[in-house]
Amino acid sequence: MEQVNGDTLAAARKVIAVHINYPSRAAQRGRTPAQPSYFLKPSTSLAVSGSPVERPAGCELLGYEGEIALVIGKAARRVSIEDAWSHVAAVTASNDLGVYDLRYADKGSNLRSKGGDGFTPVGPALIPADAVDPAKLRIRTWHNGDLVQDDTTGDLLFPFARLVADLSQLLTLEEGDIILTGTPAGASVAKPGDVLEVEVETVDGALTTGRLATTVKEGTTPFADFGAQPKVDDLQREEAYGSREAAGLPREASAAVGTVLTPELKAKLESVATATLSSQLRKRGLNNVSIDGLQATRPDRRVVGLARTLRYVPNREDLFKTHGGGFNAQKKAIDSVNEGEILVMEARGEKGTGTVGDILALRAQVRGAAAIITDGGVRDYSAVADLEMPTYFANPHPAVLGRRHIPWDTDITIACGGATVQPGDIIVADSDGILVIPPAIAEELVADCIQQEKEEAFIFEMVRQGNSVDGLYPMNTEWQARYQEWEAGNHNE
């Protein structure tokens, strides 16, 4: 196959990059665009495989993004989607490099952040476009030998032919122009001395570009004082690395969790049995506060957190078109759940659904969610079950969104597993069940639970010593007096 060389780079008058195109990246970013959007990179940013890239002096966050690049073979102007692929000569590997330290300087255009010399390496080989199915390509990226990105083009938000046709509606794509088609999840930050490799191949492995290799080196020439200077904050670090955790930043705690569910209250709720909580709730006339009929991916875990809510409604095709796509209620709920919160979903007990899958569950875990609870199905079950964060669900099911329901709204009163749940309710879940606790009574409730468990510890000991449960369980006046003596003795010890 033909190799990318200086002539290939010289032929590119334009380099056009797509912002978001892979569902995995959309989930990571928390937004799914309805239409593709683009930015330009200078042709001087192009480089061949083996060329080093400089992290500019004073910059901290050199981000890398493995991408599939399209090389235009013949001019395209106002072409149809059906005809668009015939205007592509070849595909190759690329790395959309940029410094997050300068994102603020050219809002939206990315000129300084992504336009530096060597910031768009491509190659090493060109795969002829007419030899591949554009929906059956694989993109992989390695960072110092570790595989960090691995995805295929089978479910792109915007297939390659659509990108070519869309761009051609307004501007002429010329022979040699290069289109970077978006990056999957897993993009992160490289440091001086790191080696980045990107490879594109057909999914059957028959054709490959080989590995596009780029070594990062440290810049030594500082920026002049008459232009924008590098600067970063924790938000940019989170965006560059993909999560606060990956960036080495502490997770953000929800203000509501900190004020309503204090560490002291949370510890008390974690210390008492779910059965005890249930009996004390019943004493207060609350008999319908258990979420029933669900199983758990982590039955050994006990979670306590504040409820966030998401409601699905039955699918109606015209409404799914307006509410099912883009940054819908499901994605909003996932991407706004905070540290220690529990996302509770109303799916009407509909088991023929996949209310959450591996990517969105992972996003919730990365954001610090304590658990996900849904009375519907879970898709990608094995991957969801492998996560540290527990998920409580009705059953596994492979259905994608739109089969039975529409994500409708968030943070409202919902019904889940036969119980009413409001945003801010306290959820306690373990292998014994899932309880919904009104926050206004939580302190009093848990105090009584602690007292009840002390009494039950005494009763257990008395039964172990051979006493009959008659008059002991529950305790009559005589046993109450003996309990007071026992408690005073234990307290003095």
XYZ file of N, CA and C in Angstrom, residues 176-284:
327
model
N -6.832 15.803 -1.832
C -5.770 15.873 -0.831
C -6.235 16.349 0.526
N -7.391 17.005 0.589
C -7.907 17.449 1.893
C -8.102 16.256 2.829
N -7.965 16.512 4.104
C -8.050 15.449 5.113
C -9.179 15.767 6.101
N -9.995 14.748 6.380
C -11.074 14.872 7.372
C -10.781 13.922 8.519
N -10.650 14.470 9.722
C -10.516 13.650 10.924
C -11.928 13.366 11.438
N -12.240 12.086 11.677
C -13.640 11.666 11.814
C -14.102 11.448 13.253
N -13.363 11.934 14.233
C -13.773 11.808 15.630
C -13.000 10.721 16.356
N -13.020 10.793 17.676
C -12.272 9.836 18.504
C -13.218 9.098 19.441
N -12.951 7.825 19.721
C -13.762 7.102 20.716
C -13.323 7.442 22.137
N -14.001 6.896 23.122
C -13.613 7.088 24.518
C -12.214 6.530 24.743
N -11.540 7.064 25.743
C -10.201 6.584 26.081
C -9.102 7.569 25.795
N -9.423 8.672 25.093
C -8.423 9.707 24.849
C -7.967 10.279 26.184
N -6.697 10.658 26.258
C -6.179 11.149 27.531
C -5.019 12.103 27.288
N -4.064 12.138 28.215
C -2.977 13.116 28.212
C -1.640 12.404 28.126
N -0.733 12.944 27.316
C 0.619 12.411 27.184
C 1.639 13.407 27.716
N 2.746 12.874 28.190
C 3.815 13.695 28.755
C 5.102 13.486 27.979
N 6.053 14.402 28.107
C 7.338 14.228 27.417
C 7.956 12.862 27.712
N 8.417 12.224 26.651
C 8.966 10.882 26.760
C 7.976 9.792 26.415
N 6.677 10.108 26.409
C 5.655 9.116 26.083
C 5.645 8.813 24.593
N 5.234 7.587 24.263
C 5.085 7.176 22.867
C 3.615 6.852 22.614
N 3.069 7.468 21.581
C 1.674 7.261 21.184
C 1.645 6.519 19.850
N 0.745 5.537 19.743
C 0.601 4.795 18.497
C -0.885 4.659 18.167
N -1.205 4.824 16.885
C -2.584 4.691 16.421
C -2.581 3.795 15.192
N -3.548 2.883 15.134
C -3.652 1.992 13.980
C -5.104 1.888 13.532
N -5.294 1.896 12.225
C -6.605 1.669 11.616
C -6.512 0.402 10.795
N -7.511 -0.449 10.915
C -7.542 -1.671 10.121
C -8.985 -2.048 9.827
N -9.179 -2.930 8.879
C -10.510 -3.480 8.655
C -10.816 -4.442 9.805
N -12.098 -4.602 10.112
C -12.455 -5.409 11.274
C -12.027 -6.862 11.115
N -11.848 -7.323 9.888
C -11.375 -8.688 9.677
C -9.855 -8.780 9.720
N -9.192 -7.630 9.877
C -7.736 -7.616 9.985
C -7.004 -7.765 8.663
N -7.722 -7.763 7.554
C -7.073 -8.005 6.259
C -6.221 -6.826 5.806
N -6.652 -5.605 6.106
C -5.917 -4.416 5.691
C -5.626 -3.547 6.906
N -4.427 -2.986 6.962
C -4.058 -2.142 8.091
C -3.151 -1.013 7.630
N -3.227 0.084 8.372
C -2.337 1.223 8.102
C -0.975 1.028 8.726
N -0.840 0.013 9.603
C 0.335 -0.043 10.455
C 0.187 0.992 11.567
N 1.102 1.000 12.500
C 1.001 1.898 13.654
C 1.647 3.258 13.379
N 0.839 4.270 13.533
C 1.293 5.651 13.456
C 1.957 5.990 14.791
N 3.250 6.262 14.779
C 4.001 6.459 16.019
C 4.399 7.922 16.198
N 4.192 8.425 17.401
C 4.549 9.809 17.741
C 5.169 9.820 19.136
N 6.347 10.431 19.259
C 7.003 10.576 20.551
C 6.871 12.015 21.024
N 6.507 12.181 22.278
C 6.316 13.521 22.846
C 7.630 14.015 23.429
N 7.969 15.248 23.102
C 9.153 15.860 23.702
C 8.758 17.184 24.355
N 9.585 17.663 25.259
C 9.305 18.895 25.996
C 9.773 20.106 25.216
N 8.899 21.099 25.081
C 9.290 22.343 24.437
C 10.195 23.167 25.356
N 11.058 23.925 24.767
C 12.003 24.722 25.567
C 11.854 26.223 25.350
N 11.102 26.619 24.326
C 10.948 28.049 24.031
C 9.656 28.553 24.653
N 9.712 29.447 25.615
C 8.481 29.928 26.259
C 7.659 30.797 25.319
N 6.369 30.909 25.622
C 5.498 31.785 24.843
C 5.897 33.244 25.075
N 5.793 34.050 24.014
C 6.045 35.491 24.155
C 4.955 36.113 25.013
N 5.274 37.204 25.672
C 4.334 37.803 26.610
C 3.248 38.640 25.953
N 3.247 38.718 24.609
C 2.225 39.521 23.933
C 1.050 38.671 23.431
N 0.994 37.396 23.787
C -0.111 36.538 23.369
C -0.702 35.786 24.553
N -1.653 34.929 24.253
C -2.283 34.133 25.300
C -1.259 33.218 25.956
N -1.343 33.105 27.263
C -0.433 32.251 28.017
C -1.148 30.967 28.429
N -0.403 29.875 28.560
C -1.042 28.627 28.994
C -1.623 28.765 30.392
N -2.818 28.209 30.582
C -3.392 28.141 31.915
C -4.389 26.982 31.959
N -4.436 26.314 33.096
C -5.351 25.181 33.252
C -6.041 25.269 34.601
N -7.149 24.581 34.713
C -7.830 24.430 35.989
C -8.307 22.987 36.080
N -8.961 22.648 37.167
C -9.371 21.262 37.364
C -10.408 20.810 36.344
N -11.237 21.731 35.838
C -12.203 21.358 34.810
C -11.486 20.912 33.544
N -10.438 21.660 33.146
C -9.683 21.274 31.957
C -8.954 19.952 32.192
N -8.441 19.751 33.387
C -7.768 18.479 33.687
C -8.750 17.315 33.573
N -9.958 17.517 34.111
C -10.973 16.470 34.024
C -11.331 16.170 32.569
N -11.503 17.215 31.775
C -11.855 17.021 30.361
C -10.714 16.344 29.601
N -9.473 16.735 29.903
C -8.334 16.180 29.180
C -8.130 14.703 29.478
N -8.237 14.331 30.751
C -8.017 12.945 31.151
C -9.251 12.078 30.989
N -10.431 12.694 30.887
C -11.663 11.933 30.727
C -12.479 11.792 31.981
N -11.878 12.020 33.154
C -12.602 11.957 34.418
C -11.755 12.593 35.506
N -12.389 12.976 36.591
C -11.640 13.521 37.729
C -10.714 12.460 38.316
N -11.203 11.236 38.333
C -10.408 10.158 38.909
C -9.133 9.940 38.106
N -9.259 9.886 36.767
C -8.080 9.681 35.920
C -7.094 10.831 36.037
N -7.609 12.030 36.303
C -6.744 13.203 36.438
C -6.124 13.304 37.825
N -6.471 12.381 38.720
C -5.918 12.426 40.067
C -6.568 13.460 40.954
N -7.801 13.860 40.603
C -8.517 14.877 41.372
C -9.514 14.223 42.303
N -9.777 14.823 43.467
C -10.794 14.271 44.362
C -12.172 14.408 43.733
N -13.019 13.433 43.966
C -14.378 13.496 43.441
C -15.146 14.605 44.135
N -16.045 15.243 43.394
C -16.854 16.309 43.954
C -18.050 15.714 44.692
N -18.202 16.094 45.920
C -19.356 15.618 46.683
C -20.552 16.512 46.420
N -21.724 15.897 46.329
C -22.943 16.673 46.149
C -23.240 17.490 47.399
N -23.607 18.731 47.217
C -23.952 19.574 48.362
C -25.121 18.980 49.127
N -26.085 18.404 48.406
C -27.248 17.812 49.067
C -26.837 16.621 49.918
N -25.939 15.786 49.388
C -25.489 14.634 50.155
C -24.814 15.096 51.435
N -24.021 16.160 51.340
C -23.286 16.633 52.500
C -24.151 17.273 53.559
N -25.267 17.874 53.157
C -26.101 18.587 54.123
C -27.233 17.731 54.662
N -27.878 16.937 53.807
C -28.982 16.092 54.248
C -28.461 14.775 54.818
N -27.601 14.151 54.077
C -27.039 12.870 54.496
C -25.619 13.123 54.992
N -25.512 13.592 56.221
C -24.197 13.892 56.792
C -23.394 12.608 56.957
N -22.082 12.712 57.053
C -21.273 11.504 57.287
C -21.716 10.741 58.534
N -22.121 11.480 59.576
C -22.548 10.822 60.812
C -23.843 10.036 60.602
N -24.823 10.657 59.928
C -26.082 9.973 59.657
C -25.861 8.775 58.742
N -25.035 8.951 57.730
C -24.754 7.863 56.789
C -24.130 6.674 57.522
N -23.188 6.961 58.414
C -22.534 5.883 59.157
C -23.537 5.136 60.037
N -24.460 5.861 60.652
C -25.479 5.212 61.479
C -26.382 4.319 60.622
N -26.802 4.829 59.467
C -27.668 4.039 58.593
C -26.947 2.800 58.083
N -25.658 2.902 57.848
C -24.881 1.753 57.395
C -24.704 0.721 58.503
N -24.838 1.159 59.758
C -24.562 0.268 60.888
C -25.742 -0.607 61.282
N -26.955 -0.250 60.842
C -28.138 -1.004 61.266
C -28.668 -1.856 60.119
N -29.307 -2.960 60.481
C -29.812 -3.891 59.477
C -30.990 -3.299 58.711
N -31.110 -3.696 57.459
C -32.244 -3.269 56.649
C -33.555 -3.729 57.280
N -33.555 -4.925 57.858
C -34.765 -5.436 58.507
C -35.170 -4.548 59.682
N -34.168 -4.033 60.404
C -34.472 -3.141 61.527
C -35.075 -1.839 61.029
N -34.494 -1.299 59.981
C -35.040 -0.074 59.389
C -36.478 -0.301 58.943
N -36.724 -1.442 58.337
C -38.066 -1.755 57.842
C -39.075 -1.807 58.987
N -38.684 -2.434 60.101
C -39.628 -2.539 61.221
C -39.915 -1.181 61.842
N -38.901 -0.324 61.914
C -39.127 1.011 62.465
C -39.963 1.878 61.521
N -39.787 1.705 60.226
C -40.627 2.419 59.269
C -42.084 1.977 59.411
N -42.267 0.684 59.611
C -43.634 0.170 59.749
C -44.293 0.700 61.012
N -43.519 0.841 62.093
C -44.064 1.401 63.325
C -44.578 2.814 63.115
N -44.011 3.488 62.114
C -44.426 4.853 61.807
C -45.501 4.879 60.729
